[in-house]
XYZ file of C-alpha atoms in Angstrom:
579
model
C 0.041 -0.037 -0.460
C 2.506 2.473 0.820
C 4.603 1.177 -2.059
C 1.264 2.422 -4.432
C 0.792 5.655 -2.313
C 4.438 6.715 -3.218
C 3.787 5.681 -6.890
C 0.548 7.864 -6.888
C 1.999 11.058 -4.868
C 5.173 11.009 -7.935
C 2.450 10.663 -10.717
C 0.331 13.773 -8.883
C 3.968 15.742 -8.361
C 5.339 14.887 -11.845
C 1.817 15.808 -13.099
C 1.735 19.314 -11.411
C 5.073 20.431 -11.811
C 5.701 20.202 -15.885
C 3.024 23.441 -16.120
C 5.604 25.184 -13.760
C 8.221 24.428 -15.985
C 6.314 25.412 -18.696
C 5.790 28.940 -17.338
C 9.341 29.189 -16.310
C 10.589 28.784 -20.382
C 7.796 31.241 -21.276
C 9.248 33.812 -19.046
C 12.817 33.177 -19.832
C 11.676 33.519 -23.380
C 10.202 36.755 -23.122
C 13.017 38.695 -20.976
C 15.439 37.495 -23.757
C 13.093 39.340 -26.342
C 12.886 42.264 -24.326
C 17.074 42.386 -23.919
C 17.381 42.086 -27.434
C 15.539 44.857 -27.656
C 17.047 47.342 -25.507
C 20.504 46.143 -27.110
C 18.887 46.666 -30.970
C 17.869 50.396 -29.127
C 21.080 51.397 -27.538
C 22.971 49.983 -31.109
C 20.212 52.595 -32.857
C 20.982 55.370 -30.542
C 24.878 54.864 -30.489
C 24.887 54.645 -34.478
C 22.649 58.139 -34.924
C 25.208 59.804 -32.358
C 28.175 58.529 -34.298
C 26.875 59.694 -37.195
C 26.266 62.994 -35.455
C 29.786 63.176 -34.321
C 31.385 61.814 -37.486
C 29.517 65.341 -38.714
C 30.796 67.275 -36.143
C 34.136 66.399 -36.882
C 33.551 67.407 -40.173
C 32.164 70.404 -39.920
C 34.615 71.434 -37.361
C 37.486 70.460 -40.084
C 35.875 73.370 -42.561
C 35.798 76.834 -43.045
C 34.845 78.585 -39.764
C 31.200 79.769 -40.325
C 30.020 80.889 -37.001
C 27.363 83.194 -37.246
C 27.390 83.602 -41.006
C 23.995 82.872 -42.791
C 25.354 84.504 -46.256
C 26.096 83.310 -49.632
C 28.382 80.055 -49.662
C 29.717 77.808 -52.429
C 30.997 79.604 -55.192
C 32.722 82.380 -53.310
C 34.384 79.816 -51.204
C 35.648 77.827 -54.310
C 39.374 77.158 -54.787
C 41.078 77.956 -58.077
C 44.298 75.538 -59.321
C 47.786 76.867 -59.142
C 48.556 78.103 -62.639
C 52.663 77.716 -63.198
C 54.903 78.317 -65.991
C 56.780 75.967 -67.757
C 59.377 75.093 -65.199
C 57.075 74.800 -62.124
C 57.566 78.823 -61.104
C 54.201 79.970 -59.412
C 52.410 82.434 -61.715
C 49.269 82.560 -59.655
C 47.685 80.807 -56.405
C 45.003 81.003 -53.650
C 45.534 82.607 -50.622
C 42.787 83.153 -47.448
C 41.290 86.350 -47.037
C 39.041 87.727 -44.433
C 35.817 89.476 -45.776
C 33.395 91.930 -43.647
C 29.856 91.014 -43.586
C 27.270 92.315 -41.209
C 23.595 90.891 -39.856
C 21.351 93.899 -39.622
C 18.886 92.868 -37.853
C 21.434 92.202 -34.999
C 22.860 95.917 -35.280
C 22.118 97.928 -32.365
C 23.314 101.553 -33.430
C 23.850 101.800 -37.269
C 25.571 105.049 -36.781
C 28.196 103.939 -33.958
C 28.930 100.575 -36.515
C 30.187 103.349 -38.811
C 31.731 105.451 -36.695
C 33.866 102.215 -35.463
C 34.368 100.819 -38.835
C 35.688 104.275 -40.347
C 38.544 104.050 -37.625
C 39.815 101.234 -39.363
C 38.614 101.354 -42.814
C 38.667 105.239 -43.369
C 37.849 104.188 -47.630
C 34.318 102.832 -46.392
C 31.584 104.182 -48.280
C 29.749 105.456 -45.739
C 26.281 106.229 -47.311
C 25.812 102.354 -49.071
C 27.155 100.956 -45.686
C 24.411 102.815 -43.809
C 22.007 102.041 -46.282
C 22.909 98.179 -45.787
C 23.296 98.087 -41.945
C 19.633 100.199 -41.808
C 18.194 97.558 -44.118
C 17.173 94.776 -41.428
C 17.835 92.055 -43.997
C 19.518 89.133 -42.649
C 23.289 89.409 -44.485
C 25.241 92.269 -46.401
C 28.326 92.582 -47.188
C 30.786 95.681 -45.940
C 34.473 94.542 -47.035
C 36.179 91.730 -49.490
C 39.650 91.263 -48.909
C 40.559 92.430 -45.635
C 43.955 92.028 -44.479
C 45.137 90.076 -41.585
C 45.620 93.966 -39.609
C 42.773 95.097 -40.637
C 40.709 91.959 -39.438
C 42.242 92.233 -35.731
C 41.942 95.605 -35.155
C 38.000 95.695 -36.358
C 37.608 92.476 -33.598
C 38.816 94.594 -31.335
C 35.834 97.045 -31.676
C 33.503 94.290 -30.833
C 30.902 95.776 -32.478
C 27.811 93.159 -32.226
C 26.161 92.153 -35.469
C 29.692 92.278 -37.310
C 31.334 89.050 -38.840
C 34.027 87.659 -40.722
C 34.123 85.147 -43.697
C 36.891 83.424 -44.584
C 37.252 83.550 -48.291
C 39.715 82.547 -51.172
C 41.231 85.207 -53.167
C 43.640 84.641 -56.208
C 47.499 86.070 -55.764
C 49.949 86.592 -58.388
C 53.671 86.788 -57.083
C 54.806 88.566 -60.505
C 52.317 91.254 -60.273
C 51.836 92.777 -63.780
C 54.735 90.475 -65.616
C 52.548 88.341 -67.613
C 49.360 90.156 -66.373
C 47.926 90.010 -70.181
C 48.499 86.211 -70.655
C 46.963 84.986 -67.067
C 44.131 87.501 -67.347
C 42.067 88.078 -64.180
C 39.274 86.722 -61.818
C 36.349 88.832 -59.892
C 35.543 89.362 -56.716
C 33.901 85.700 -56.242
C 37.302 84.211 -57.834
C 35.501 83.531 -61.085
C 38.250 83.851 -63.787
C 36.879 86.876 -66.311
C 40.079 87.285 -68.684
C 43.304 85.452 -69.799
C 43.989 82.236 -68.758
C 41.988 82.648 -65.572
C 38.903 82.378 -67.750
C 40.008 79.437 -69.943
C 40.406 77.085 -67.293
C 37.353 78.094 -65.849
C 35.539 77.283 -69.871
C 37.604 73.846 -69.200
C 35.073 72.507 -66.728
C 36.524 74.630 -63.773
C 33.025 76.580 -63.550
C 31.325 73.351 -63.684
C 33.204 71.910 -60.749
C 32.494 74.967 -58.461
C 28.522 74.792 -59.232
C 28.365 71.242 -57.910
C 30.830 72.209 -54.700
C 33.778 69.817 -55.989
C 36.139 72.894 -56.826
C 38.528 71.874 -53.671
C 42.150 72.864 -53.600
C 42.993 69.352 -52.566
C 41.593 67.605 -55.966
C 42.494 70.633 -58.310
C 45.682 69.802 -60.470
C 48.004 72.728 -60.970
C 47.780 74.082 -64.602
C 51.092 74.483 -66.094
C 51.641 77.015 -69.279
C 54.082 77.229 -71.736
C 55.008 80.360 -70.672
C 59.098 80.801 -69.287
C 58.852 82.899 -66.342
C 62.808 84.024 -66.806
C 61.814 84.909 -70.339
C 59.031 86.952 -69.660
C 61.043 88.918 -66.982
C 63.186 89.977 -69.747
C 60.540 90.546 -72.506
C 57.842 92.783 -70.385
C 61.223 94.906 -68.852
C 62.504 95.545 -72.777
C 59.172 96.408 -73.724
C 58.348 98.661 -70.552
C 61.912 100.337 -71.119
C 61.305 100.941 -75.268
C 57.971 102.734 -74.574
C 59.837 104.912 -72.330
C 62.783 105.326 -73.901
C 61.377 106.104 -77.423
C 58.039 108.111 -75.615
C 55.704 105.601 -77.409
C 52.015 105.150 -76.718
C 52.415 101.346 -76.469
C 54.571 98.553 -77.232
C 54.528 94.796 -77.107
C 56.738 91.566 -77.739
C 56.441 87.653 -78.229
C 58.495 84.797 -78.221
C 57.294 81.958 -79.912
C 58.732 78.258 -80.504
C 58.766 77.759 -84.442
C 58.555 73.649 -83.769
C 55.729 73.362 -81.322
C 53.751 76.631 -81.454
C 54.599 77.209 -78.095
C 54.603 80.800 -76.832
C 57.563 81.284 -74.095
C 56.793 85.215 -73.629
C 54.625 87.998 -74.523
C 54.084 90.999 -73.225
C 51.920 94.283 -73.901
C 52.216 97.599 -72.624
C 50.624 99.483 -70.775
C 49.638 96.944 -68.696
C 47.860 96.363 -65.285
C 48.651 94.314 -61.816
C 46.473 91.389 -61.454
C 46.290 92.157 -57.502
C 45.241 95.726 -57.798
C 43.394 95.863 -61.257
C 41.630 99.185 -60.877
C 42.960 100.109 -64.089
C 42.484 96.458 -66.184
C 39.346 97.915 -68.162
C 40.740 100.913 -69.276
C 41.400 101.438 -73.164
C 45.082 101.770 -73.286
C 45.725 98.390 -71.222
C 44.607 96.395 -74.179
C 46.614 93.322 -75.061
C 48.220 94.669 -78.446
C 49.463 91.213 -79.251
C 46.621 89.185 -79.359
C 43.721 91.461 -79.035
C 44.683 94.641 -81.650
C 44.793 94.448 -85.031
C 47.281 96.667 -87.276
C 48.281 97.311 -90.856
C 51.637 95.849 -90.017
C 53.844 97.542 -92.685
C 56.873 96.132 -94.516
C 56.846 93.090 -92.174
C 53.908 91.738 -94.638
C 56.196 91.928 -97.399
C 57.677 88.334 -95.939
C 54.838 86.875 -97.025
C 54.275 88.549 -100.348
C 58.036 87.780 -101.309
C 57.503 83.929 -99.960
C 54.271 83.695 -102.149
C 55.753 84.743 -105.173
C 58.569 82.154 -104.529
C 56.152 79.478 -103.723
C 54.105 79.719 -106.965
C 56.887 78.658 -108.682
C 57.155 82.094 -111.258
C 59.919 83.521 -109.766
C 63.178 82.681 -108.149
C 65.882 84.345 -105.983
C 67.348 85.550 -109.587
C 64.065 87.206 -110.659
C 64.081 91.032 -111.248
C 61.694 93.391 -110.836
C 61.330 96.637 -112.610
C 61.349 99.530 -109.567
C 62.333 102.314 -111.580
C 59.028 104.371 -111.638
C 56.571 104.659 -109.245
C 53.202 103.117 -109.998
C 49.909 105.104 -110.503
C 46.664 103.303 -109.895
C 43.373 105.765 -109.982
C 44.544 108.453 -107.766
C 46.923 106.865 -105.605
C 50.850 106.965 -106.509
C 52.802 104.282 -105.211
C 56.684 104.833 -104.350
C 59.662 103.767 -102.590
C 60.806 105.087 -99.336
C 64.570 105.100 -100.387
C 63.686 104.289 -103.928
C 67.124 102.926 -106.179
C 65.115 103.997 -109.583
C 66.143 100.896 -111.184
C 65.773 97.119 -111.952
C 66.293 95.259 -108.415
C 66.625 91.279 -107.867
C 64.098 89.877 -105.582
C 66.731 89.488 -102.757
C 66.971 93.670 -103.207
C 63.175 94.023 -103.632
C 63.300 92.140 -99.998
C 66.312 93.738 -98.176
C 65.940 98.048 -99.737
C 61.826 97.044 -98.997
C 60.634 98.309 -102.050
C 56.841 98.993 -102.157
C 57.309 98.966 -105.678
C 59.080 95.462 -106.109
C 55.873 94.309 -103.854
C 53.530 95.050 -105.546
C 55.207 93.693 -108.820
C 55.798 90.263 -106.855
C 51.633 89.847 -105.792
C 50.768 90.981 -109.507
C 53.103 87.801 -110.643
C 50.569 85.472 -108.235
C 47.118 87.791 -109.432
C 44.546 89.435 -107.119
C 42.761 85.808 -106.091
C 45.985 83.755 -105.396
C 47.215 86.912 -103.216
C 43.982 86.840 -100.970
C 43.955 83.030 -100.851
C 48.088 82.609 -99.723
C 46.800 85.202 -96.687
C 44.032 83.303 -95.778
C 46.234 80.212 -96.328
C 49.043 81.719 -93.669
C 46.649 82.422 -91.043
C 46.882 86.177 -91.383
C 43.309 86.883 -92.165
C 41.439 84.242 -90.145
C 40.563 84.712 -86.699
C 43.593 82.924 -84.588
C 42.938 79.563 -82.477
C 44.405 79.344 -79.488
C 43.586 79.329 -75.408
C 43.882 83.011 -74.833
C 40.169 84.339 -74.881
C 41.136 88.095 -76.473
C 42.042 87.557 -79.847
C 40.908 90.061 -82.652
C 39.410 88.745 -85.831
C 41.514 90.520 -88.922
C 40.310 92.990 -91.326
C 40.534 92.587 -94.871
C 38.644 94.400 -97.956
C 35.341 92.857 -98.608
C 35.991 92.799 -102.318
C 39.791 92.880 -103.434
C 40.523 94.770 -106.202
C 43.792 95.745 -108.027
C 44.628 98.775 -105.765
C 43.988 96.339 -102.300
C 46.186 93.573 -103.843
C 49.204 96.100 -104.356
C 48.943 98.048 -101.009
C 48.275 94.620 -99.148
C 51.627 93.750 -100.881
C 53.651 96.129 -98.826
C 51.492 95.767 -95.680
C 48.638 98.661 -95.743
C 45.036 98.008 -96.589
C 44.426 94.824 -94.204
C 45.040 94.612 -90.527
C 46.309 91.526 -88.206
C 47.379 91.028 -85.113
C 50.921 91.008 -83.894
C 50.739 87.562 -82.674
C 49.677 86.173 -85.737
C 51.806 88.084 -87.859
C 54.477 86.071 -85.589
C 52.899 82.688 -85.987
C 52.909 83.433 -89.924
C 56.694 84.178 -90.027
C 57.404 80.918 -87.856
C 55.703 79.068 -91.001
C 57.980 80.297 -93.254
C 61.297 79.553 -90.939
C 60.234 75.937 -89.642
C 59.962 74.418 -93.354
C 56.956 75.928 -94.097
C 54.373 74.284 -91.662
C 51.646 76.359 -89.686
C 51.134 75.858 -86.393
C 48.499 77.276 -84.171
C 50.112 79.066 -81.146
C 49.882 77.701 -77.726
C 49.935 78.965 -74.220
C 50.127 75.235 -72.871
C 52.845 72.912 -73.112
C 53.285 71.022 -76.460
C 55.832 68.709 -77.876
C 57.081 68.561 -81.420
C 55.256 65.398 -82.040
C 52.185 66.758 -80.726
C 52.745 69.739 -83.059
C 52.908 68.021 -86.115
C 49.417 66.475 -85.450
C 48.344 69.582 -86.001
C 50.251 71.529 -88.459
C 49.520 72.256 -91.623
C 51.887 72.577 -94.640
C 51.540 76.059 -96.016
C 54.743 76.640 -98.074
C 57.134 74.263 -99.840
C 60.677 73.826 -98.005
C 62.466 75.403 -100.833
C 60.437 78.964 -99.806
C 61.192 78.150 -96.115
C 64.750 78.020 -97.234
C 64.837 80.873 -99.588
C 62.902 83.067 -96.800
C 65.540 81.858 -94.337
C 68.612 83.101 -96.215
C 66.685 87.194 -96.942
C 65.963 87.106 -93.420
C 70.051 86.779 -92.445
C 70.841 88.931 -95.523
C 68.685 91.570 -94.412
C 69.949 91.926 -91.046
C 73.485 91.110 -92.112
C 76.196 94.461 -91.773
C 76.679 96.159 -95.123
C 73.954 94.416 -96.458
C 72.352 97.581 -96.896
C 69.193 95.866 -95.015
C 66.985 97.557 -92.360
C 67.805 94.975 -89.831
C 71.115 95.265 -88.886
C 70.522 96.567 -85.310
C 68.978 93.569 -84.269
C 72.086 91.574 -84.784
C 73.225 90.040 -81.892
C 77.039 88.300 -81.735
C 77.096 84.336 -81.723
C 73.207 84.216 -82.356
C 72.867 84.708 -85.910
C 69.709 86.439 -86.480
C 67.577 87.460 -89.404
C 64.439 89.263 -89.836
C 62.291 91.856 -91.446
C 61.269 95.526 -89.981
C 57.795 97.112 -91.107
C 57.103 100.788 -90.461
C 53.606 101.129 -91.113
C 51.959 104.793 -91.269
C 48.995 105.309 -89.272
C 45.879 107.133 -89.961
C 45.325 110.571 -88.699
C 42.307 112.344 -89.919
C 40.884 109.771 -92.300
C 44.737 110.145 -94.159
C 48.108 108.182 -93.927
C 50.704 110.572 -91.914
C 53.854 110.163 -92.351
C 54.867 111.584 -89.002
C 52.770 109.080 -86.813
C 54.090 105.292 -86.997
C 53.266 101.841 -86.228
C 56.930 99.963 -86.048
C 57.759 96.277 -85.826
C 60.504 94.067 -86.526
C 59.975 90.207 -86.745
C 63.365 88.029 -86.760
C 64.621 84.336 -85.950
C 67.643 82.966 -84.417
C 69.630 81.116 -85.146
C 68.720 82.142 -89.028
C 70.383 78.552 -90.282
C 68.312 76.399 -87.968
C 65.661 78.533 -86.396
C 64.211 77.827 -82.995
C 62.678 80.439 -81.610
C 60.379 83.431 -83.662
C 60.575 87.017 -81.600
C 58.355 90.104 -82.962
C 58.117 93.437 -81.409
C 56.097 96.393 -81.908
C 56.089 100.033 -80.692
C 53.272 102.437 -81.551
C 53.787 105.894 -81.992
C 57.275 106.050 -81.291
C 59.415 109.627 -81.546
C 62.918 109.726 -82.375
C 65.273 109.555 -79.353
C 67.219 112.601 -77.969
C 69.607 113.898 -80.182
C 68.908 111.487 -83.286
C 66.333 112.075 -86.223
C 65.280 108.487 -87.030
C 61.744 106.632 -85.872
C 61.695 103.807 -88.592
C 61.382 100.165 -86.782
C 65.142 99.891 -87.770
C 65.899 102.278 -85.282
C 63.432 101.056 -82.086
C 61.737 97.895 -82.775
C 64.871 96.191 -84.187
C 67.599 96.769 -80.961
C 64.247 95.528 -78.764
C 64.216 92.119 -80.736
C 68.183 92.459 -79.826
C 67.874 93.110 -76.217
C 65.457 90.248 -76.040
C 67.628 87.842 -77.724
C 71.047 88.679 -75.889
C 69.170 88.459 -72.538
C 67.008 85.198 -73.163
C 69.028 83.057 -75.133
C 70.973 81.307 -72.917
C 67.272 80.742 -70.954
C 66.142 79.285 -73.895
C 68.800 76.861 -74.705
C 70.132 78.371 -77.660
C 74.208 78.302 -77.341
C 76.067 81.361 -79.147
C 78.631 80.459 -81.559
C 81.371 83.111 -82.204
C 82.802 81.169 -84.964
C 82.891 83.323 -88.496
C 79.912 82.749 -90.314
C 79.127 83.363 -94.285
C 76.100 84.165 -95.851
C 75.440 81.745 -98.583
C 72.440 81.864 -101.173
C 70.685 79.114 -102.190
C 71.309 79.932 -105.866
C 74.054 82.750 -107.100
C 72.684 86.233 -106.475
C 74.290 89.165 -108.192
C 73.775 92.796 -106.486
C 74.042 95.669 -109.318
C 74.055 98.984 -107.058
């Protein structure tokens, strides 16, 4: 009985224990779920706070924007550094402070202006007062403060006044390469020169989407050699003062690549303080000014005649009498009044002979040749400031005659230099570039415009014209050891509708070393006066010496070694002179 009772008790206990164990399991499972929810909640909060913390760190690394609710974006965008071909900095960004106000927080506008004027005496009081009284949320007061000005204004403790750190453009060389580099506006956007070109190549798009960051922008390297640029600008500015001219300019081009190594035009401006950059006389005359280039155009007239195959270096032209066409009479400046050989036409710069050279080719052939050389087409290059040449709408006989010696058409000095480079490099027209370019890259874009024999003949004529004792006008461009050759150009300017013999635009185009040219140098000088104690003011007296100064001072930088051995100028054909 006891045994049966025990079994029954065990059975009862087992039956009653089973539900208790099930309840404990359910409680344990419910507790696990609660703990999981807590863990997940903690993880979510930690993730949210982690994101917030990360953003705070990110913003902490950015520009100080405390108290600022004005415009953002473009004014803070960076620009890439601009370097010369050797890595020297031509333009870079620096940080500057700009002063702004929150007019709603200004307690006393009169007191604020009075305090600010102690640091900024040039502040426009009327405009500033109007802004401070406007009640708006933001107003610029002064951009581009110096560190000292910022410190002094901060010490004033004016409520509602703050500073914004901005990017400002700085040009270490000042005006040295101003017409090449160009300008930026107050918002650091390129508005002229290579600065504008850089924006047009995609920088503006990067700014618009907020990706113009200084850490991600590669520097832009130019073809310019800063050392040569210094020399060229110094020669140009000095010549303008020495000859009391209204303007002057020069350019140096690599004849094999089309690279511009240096270019200057005076008067110029300081891009760090461009208050006068838009003045009419600050025009970049080398690429944005068009001129009748005078006798430098005879280079192309003679090359055209030679390239036609109808004449050669032994051909002759009758220059014994002036040419009369309509009401115009064409004379030579220093006439020989006899038959001239083609080289004599060139070195004596005969207007009559040049007109007859053009007559050999004909009116349509003349016009086609100048277009082929790019002299009457708008030049293609990176610089935005490029003028379109001018020519007669309908060419007549009189136009062909006058254009043959450099009057009646207008082109830019830079285009004239590019055309001359084609005559020197074997006949290849290579559009100029302000960016680095290899010979191989240049050959891909080059256009054969004259044959190599014509180029060889023109090199001979250039050197002959600069030889001492040859009677040519280019002897003052000679630099011992560098074998310079070139052509002068003295163009009378139009005054009151008529050409004036006293007002001139002078030019000289040269190449060196002339036996195998590497560089073309072209100089211009506008309305020069004779030097004190001298009577001559033609190109041989001013534009040619400018070329000599540039070559003498910069040839070593360009890698051209002097050769002081004896030199003989030999013609590709036997030429005799009767004088």
